[in-house]
Each structure stands twice: as C-alpha cells, then as structure tokens.
Short mmCIF file of C-alpha atoms in Angstrom, two decimals:
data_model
loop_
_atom_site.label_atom_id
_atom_site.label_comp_id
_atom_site.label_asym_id
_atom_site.label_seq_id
_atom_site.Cartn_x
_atom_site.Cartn_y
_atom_site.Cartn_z
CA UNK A 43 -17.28 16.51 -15.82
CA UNK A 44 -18.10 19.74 -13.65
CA UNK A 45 -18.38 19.01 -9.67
CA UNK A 46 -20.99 21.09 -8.00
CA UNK A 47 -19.93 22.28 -4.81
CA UNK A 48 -22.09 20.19 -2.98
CA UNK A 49 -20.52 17.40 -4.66
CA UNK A 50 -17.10 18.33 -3.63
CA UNK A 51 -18.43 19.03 0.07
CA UNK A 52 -20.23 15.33 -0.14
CA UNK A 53 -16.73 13.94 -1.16
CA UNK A 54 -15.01 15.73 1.72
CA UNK A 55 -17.15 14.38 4.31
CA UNK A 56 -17.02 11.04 2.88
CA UNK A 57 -13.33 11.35 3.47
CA UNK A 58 -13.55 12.28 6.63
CA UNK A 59 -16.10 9.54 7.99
CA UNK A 60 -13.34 7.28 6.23
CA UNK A 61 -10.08 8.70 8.19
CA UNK A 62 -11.90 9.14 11.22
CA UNK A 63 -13.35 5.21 10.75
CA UNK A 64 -9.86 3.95 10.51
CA UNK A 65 -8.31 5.93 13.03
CA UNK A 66 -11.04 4.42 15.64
CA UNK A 67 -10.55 0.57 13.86
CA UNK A 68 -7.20 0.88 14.08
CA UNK A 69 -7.42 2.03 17.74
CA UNK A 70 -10.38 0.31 19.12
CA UNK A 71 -10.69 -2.49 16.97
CA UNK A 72 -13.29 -2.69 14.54
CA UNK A 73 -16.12 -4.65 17.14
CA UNK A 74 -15.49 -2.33 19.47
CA UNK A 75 -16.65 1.31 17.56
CA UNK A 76 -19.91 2.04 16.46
CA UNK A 77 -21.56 3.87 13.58
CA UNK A 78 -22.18 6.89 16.50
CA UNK A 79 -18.73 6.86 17.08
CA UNK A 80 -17.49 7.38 13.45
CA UNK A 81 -20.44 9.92 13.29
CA UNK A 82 -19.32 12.16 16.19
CA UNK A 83 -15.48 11.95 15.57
CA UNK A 84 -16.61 12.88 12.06
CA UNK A 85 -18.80 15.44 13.20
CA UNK A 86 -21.98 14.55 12.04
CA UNK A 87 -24.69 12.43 13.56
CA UNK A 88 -24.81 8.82 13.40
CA UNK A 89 -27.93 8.63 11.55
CA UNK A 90 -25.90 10.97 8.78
CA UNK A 91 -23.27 8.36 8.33
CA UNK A 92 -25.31 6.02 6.48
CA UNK A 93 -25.91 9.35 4.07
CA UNK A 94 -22.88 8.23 3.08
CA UNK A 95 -22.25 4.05 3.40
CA UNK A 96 -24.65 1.75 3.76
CA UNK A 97 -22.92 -0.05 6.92
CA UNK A 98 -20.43 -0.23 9.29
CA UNK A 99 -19.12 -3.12 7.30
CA UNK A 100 -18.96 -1.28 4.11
CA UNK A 101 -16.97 1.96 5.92
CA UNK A 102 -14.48 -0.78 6.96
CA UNK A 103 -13.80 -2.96 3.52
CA UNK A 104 -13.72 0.85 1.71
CA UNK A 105 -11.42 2.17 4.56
CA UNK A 106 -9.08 -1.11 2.99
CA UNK A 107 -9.48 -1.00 -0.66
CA UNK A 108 -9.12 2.64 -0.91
CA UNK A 109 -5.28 1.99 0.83
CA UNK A 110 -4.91 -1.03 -1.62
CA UNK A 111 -6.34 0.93 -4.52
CA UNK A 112 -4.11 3.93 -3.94
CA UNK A 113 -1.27 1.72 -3.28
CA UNK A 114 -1.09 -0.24 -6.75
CA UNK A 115 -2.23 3.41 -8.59
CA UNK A 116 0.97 4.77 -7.46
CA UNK A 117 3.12 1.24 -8.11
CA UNK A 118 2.21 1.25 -11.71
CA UNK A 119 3.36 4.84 -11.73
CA UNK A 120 6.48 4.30 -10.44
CA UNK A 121 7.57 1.21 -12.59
CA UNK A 122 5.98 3.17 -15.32
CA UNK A 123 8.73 6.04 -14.88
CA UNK A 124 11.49 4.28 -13.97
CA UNK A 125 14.11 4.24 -16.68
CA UNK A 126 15.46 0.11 -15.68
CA UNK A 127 14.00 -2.27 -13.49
CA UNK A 128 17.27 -1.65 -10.70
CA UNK A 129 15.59 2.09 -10.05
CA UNK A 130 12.03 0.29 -10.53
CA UNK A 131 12.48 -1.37 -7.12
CA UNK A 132 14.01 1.62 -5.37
CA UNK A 133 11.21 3.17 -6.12
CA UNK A 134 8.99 0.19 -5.11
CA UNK A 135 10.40 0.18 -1.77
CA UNK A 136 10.37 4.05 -1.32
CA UNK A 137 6.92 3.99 -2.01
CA UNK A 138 6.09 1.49 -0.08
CA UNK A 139 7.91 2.75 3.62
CA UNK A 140 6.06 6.13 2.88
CA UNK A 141 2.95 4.20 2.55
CA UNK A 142 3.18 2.51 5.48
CA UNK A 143 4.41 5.48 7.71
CA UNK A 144 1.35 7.19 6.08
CA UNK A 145 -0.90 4.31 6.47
CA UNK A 146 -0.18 2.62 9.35
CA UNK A 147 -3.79 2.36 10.60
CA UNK A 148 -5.06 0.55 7.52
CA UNK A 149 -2.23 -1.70 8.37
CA UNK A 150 -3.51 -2.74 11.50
CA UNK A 151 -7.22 -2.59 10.12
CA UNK A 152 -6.24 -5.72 7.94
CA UNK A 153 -4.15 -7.77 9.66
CA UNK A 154 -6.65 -7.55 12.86
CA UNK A 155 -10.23 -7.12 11.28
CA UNK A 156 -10.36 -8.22 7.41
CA UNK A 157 -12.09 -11.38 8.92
CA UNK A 158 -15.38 -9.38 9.66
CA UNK A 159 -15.54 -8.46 5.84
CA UNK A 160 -17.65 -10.69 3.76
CA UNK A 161 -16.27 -13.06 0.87
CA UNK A 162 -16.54 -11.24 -1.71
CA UNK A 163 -15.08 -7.75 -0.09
CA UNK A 164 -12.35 -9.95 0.85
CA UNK A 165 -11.45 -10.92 -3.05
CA UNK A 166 -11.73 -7.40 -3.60
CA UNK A 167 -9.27 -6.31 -1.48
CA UNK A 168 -7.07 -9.54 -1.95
CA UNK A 169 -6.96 -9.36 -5.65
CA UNK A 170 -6.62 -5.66 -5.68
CA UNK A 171 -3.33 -6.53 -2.96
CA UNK A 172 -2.21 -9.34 -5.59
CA UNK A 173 -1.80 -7.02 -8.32
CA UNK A 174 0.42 -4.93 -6.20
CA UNK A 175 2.55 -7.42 -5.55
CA UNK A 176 3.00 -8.58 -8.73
CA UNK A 177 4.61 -5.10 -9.66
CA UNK A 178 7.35 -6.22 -7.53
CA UNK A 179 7.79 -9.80 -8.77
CA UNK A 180 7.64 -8.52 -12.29
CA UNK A 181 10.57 -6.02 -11.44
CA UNK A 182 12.34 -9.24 -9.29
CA UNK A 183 11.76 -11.14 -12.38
CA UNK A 184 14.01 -8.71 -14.35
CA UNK A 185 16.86 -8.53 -11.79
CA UNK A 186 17.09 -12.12 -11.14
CA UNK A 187 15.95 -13.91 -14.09
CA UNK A 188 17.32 -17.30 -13.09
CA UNK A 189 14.95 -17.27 -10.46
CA UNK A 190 11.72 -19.15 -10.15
CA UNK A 191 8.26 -16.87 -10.02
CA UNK A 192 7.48 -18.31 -6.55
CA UNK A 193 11.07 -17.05 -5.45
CA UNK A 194 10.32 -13.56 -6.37
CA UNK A 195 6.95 -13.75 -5.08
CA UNK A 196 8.78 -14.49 -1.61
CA UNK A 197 11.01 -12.25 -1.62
CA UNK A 198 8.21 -9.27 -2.36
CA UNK A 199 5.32 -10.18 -0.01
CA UNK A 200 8.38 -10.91 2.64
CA UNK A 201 9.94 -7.40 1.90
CA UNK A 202 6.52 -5.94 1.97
CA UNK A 203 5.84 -7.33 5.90
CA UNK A 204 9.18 -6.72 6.53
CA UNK A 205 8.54 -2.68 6.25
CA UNK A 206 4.86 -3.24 7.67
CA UNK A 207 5.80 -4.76 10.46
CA UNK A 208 8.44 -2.70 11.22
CA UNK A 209 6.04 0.53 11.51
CA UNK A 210 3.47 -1.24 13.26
CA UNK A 211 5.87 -2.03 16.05
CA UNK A 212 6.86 1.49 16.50
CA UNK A 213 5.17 4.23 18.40
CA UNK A 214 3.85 6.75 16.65
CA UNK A 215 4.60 9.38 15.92
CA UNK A 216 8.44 8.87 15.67
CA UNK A 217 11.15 11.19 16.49
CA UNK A 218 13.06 11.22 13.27
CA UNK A 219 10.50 9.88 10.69
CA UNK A 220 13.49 10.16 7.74
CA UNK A 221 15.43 8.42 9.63
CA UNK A 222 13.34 5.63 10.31
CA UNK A 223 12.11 6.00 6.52
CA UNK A 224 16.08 5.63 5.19
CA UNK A 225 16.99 2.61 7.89
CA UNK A 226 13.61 0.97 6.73
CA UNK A 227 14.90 1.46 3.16
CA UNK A 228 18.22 0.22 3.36
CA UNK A 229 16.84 -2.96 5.16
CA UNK A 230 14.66 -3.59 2.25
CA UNK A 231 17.21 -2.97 0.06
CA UNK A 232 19.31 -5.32 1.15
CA UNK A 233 16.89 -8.14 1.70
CA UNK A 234 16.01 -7.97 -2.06
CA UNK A 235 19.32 -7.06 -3.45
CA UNK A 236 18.50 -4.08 -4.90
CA UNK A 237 21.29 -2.12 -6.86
CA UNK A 238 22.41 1.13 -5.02
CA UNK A 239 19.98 4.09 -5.54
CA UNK A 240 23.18 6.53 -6.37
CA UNK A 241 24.44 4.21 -8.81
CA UNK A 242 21.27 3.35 -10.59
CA UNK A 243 20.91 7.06 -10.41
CA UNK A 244 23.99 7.95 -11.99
CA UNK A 245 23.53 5.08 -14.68
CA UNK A 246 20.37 6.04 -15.76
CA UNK A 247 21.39 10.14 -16.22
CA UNK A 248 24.72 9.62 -17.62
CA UNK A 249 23.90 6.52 -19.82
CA UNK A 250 26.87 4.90 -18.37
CA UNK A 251 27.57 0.67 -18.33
CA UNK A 252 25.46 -1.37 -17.14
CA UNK A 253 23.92 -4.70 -17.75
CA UNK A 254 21.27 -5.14 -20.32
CA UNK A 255 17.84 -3.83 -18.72
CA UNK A 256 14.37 -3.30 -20.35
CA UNK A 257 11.21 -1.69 -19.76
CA UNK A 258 9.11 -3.58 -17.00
CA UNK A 259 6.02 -4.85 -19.06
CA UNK A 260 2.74 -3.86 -17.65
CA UNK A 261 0.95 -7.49 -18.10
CA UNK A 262 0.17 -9.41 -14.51
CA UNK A 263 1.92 -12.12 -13.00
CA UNK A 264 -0.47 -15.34 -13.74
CA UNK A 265 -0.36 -17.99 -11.18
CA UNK A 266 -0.28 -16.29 -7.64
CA UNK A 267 -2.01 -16.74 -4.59
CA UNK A 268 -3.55 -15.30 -1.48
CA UNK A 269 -0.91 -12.11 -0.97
CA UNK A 270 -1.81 -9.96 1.73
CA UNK A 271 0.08 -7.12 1.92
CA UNK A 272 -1.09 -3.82 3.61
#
C-alpha cells in the first residue's frame, strides 16, 4: 500500500496530539485539560484536533489502547523468539520495565482516569490488557506446572504492578535509568522465580542440560478476569 505524504504527515500529527494528550492527562489529570490544550501543546488549533478524533474521550481511550496494543505486539514477539520458556520470562520482564520507564504516563492515565471511558472502551482496553497477561501465565504455566492457573495469574498481574508501581513512585527523569531498569529486573525476577538470565543464556547457545522445556503455545489462557495492567 503506497502512503502519500500527506498521509504520513496526517499520521505524524496524530501522534503528536496523542503524546502531547497523555503527557497533559498524566500531568493534569484528564478533567482538568481541554481539547485547546492538547491543540496548542500539539501545535495546532483546537478546532484542528477533532481533524483528527472525534472527542476528548476518544484521544484518551486511544492514548490507552495504543500502550496496551503495543505492549502485547511486542509480548508475543518475545515469547515467540525465545528458545525455552526460562528466557521467555526474562524477556517478559525486560520488556515490561522498559515499557514502563517508557510509558509511565499511560500508567498513570489508567490507574487515575480509565473511569471516564465508556463501557465498551473499557473492554477494549481490558481485554486487550488480559491477553497480555496471559503471555505471562502461559510462560508461568511452563515453569511451574504443578501450579494452579489462578496462581500464575497472581503471580503475573502482581509482578506486573510490582514494576508499575515502582516507576510511578519515582521522579522522573532518573539519574541512572539502567540502574533502576536492572534493580527493577532483579526484583521481578525474584518474585517470580525466574531462572538466571546468564544461565538460561548459556543453556540455550551451548545446548547444555537442562530440564525438559517446550515452545510456549500461542493459544490464550481461557478463564481470566478483570487484569489491569498498564
């Protein structure tokens, strides 16, 4: 499909009125800014907002499903690539602390504002958030197979507010960001019991012992609930 230029320049601004929406959300609070507010920060007019979104409320539910969205894109890659389900959820929990250093204002959007979405935005975003976590229970499942599904489930969404919260209450931006990145990892780590990333490393390239591991299927988790996890 060929993009026109003033397609591309369309999608640019429509990126911008997004960052610069969440920004102001996540600084404001989402009663407090107005449509002229995104507009000028954006650097366009008010009026030429709704060029783009129909509402305030729709700039706010795609500011969150774009984060959720991108979120369980990049999960599927990363279970998708891993070689066993032990460097599967290092590479959940990487992803995840870069997501939230990254994404710290959609963060806040949700926990503070999802309630002025309607219903069905809500789903959306929640079942869109439910299939992320259920990369991580399907890689828990793997590692600790004697477990029940609601155990896993616990231990993800926990993990997941675990590295959330520990952003959120941080000023940003930090001093050492990779440092912050590799404590945050190591907590996570250890509250899920993940194998060490050297060793799972070293496994995986040298083909050395290790317990049986297979491929972590790409069906859903049935049976879960309300997860909210950005």
């Amino acid at each position: 499909m060929n993009v026109t230029p003033r397609g591309l320049a369309k999608a640019d601004r429509r990126a911008q009125i997004l960052d610069s929406a969440a920004r102001l959300f996540a600084h404001r609070g989402y009663a407090q800014v107005t449509v002229a507010a995104i507009g000028e920060r954006s650097g366009v007019t008010g009026p030429a907002v709704y060029r783009h979104f129909r509402s305030k409320e729709a700039i706010l539910a795609e500011v969150l499903h774009s984060a959720s969205k991108g979120l369980l894109e990049d999960a599927g890659g990363t279970c998708s690539d891993a070689p066993t389900p032990g460097a599967a959820l290092n590479g959940l929990i990487e992803l995840h602390v870069k997501f939230a250093l990254s994404n710290s204002a959609a963060i806040r959007i949700q926990d503070r504002d999802l309630t002025f979405l309607s219903s069905p935005d809500r789903r959306r975003i929640r079942s869109t958030q439910k299939d992320y976590v259920s990369h991580w229970t399907r890689v828990l499942a793997h590692l600790r197979p004697d477990e029940p599904e609601e155990s896993h489930v616990t231990r993800a969404v926990g993990t997941i507010g675990l590295i959330n919260s520990a952003v959120c209450a941080r000023a940003l931006p930090l001093e050492d960001p990779a440092a912050f990145a590799a404590t945050l990892q190591e907590m996570a780590s250890l509250a899920l019991g993940a194998p060490h990333q050297a060793a799972e490393t070293e496994r995986s390239e040298t083909g050395g012992a290790q317990p049986p591991q297979t491929a972590v299927p790409a069906t859903s988790s049935p049976g879960m609930g309300r997860k909210d996890t950005i």
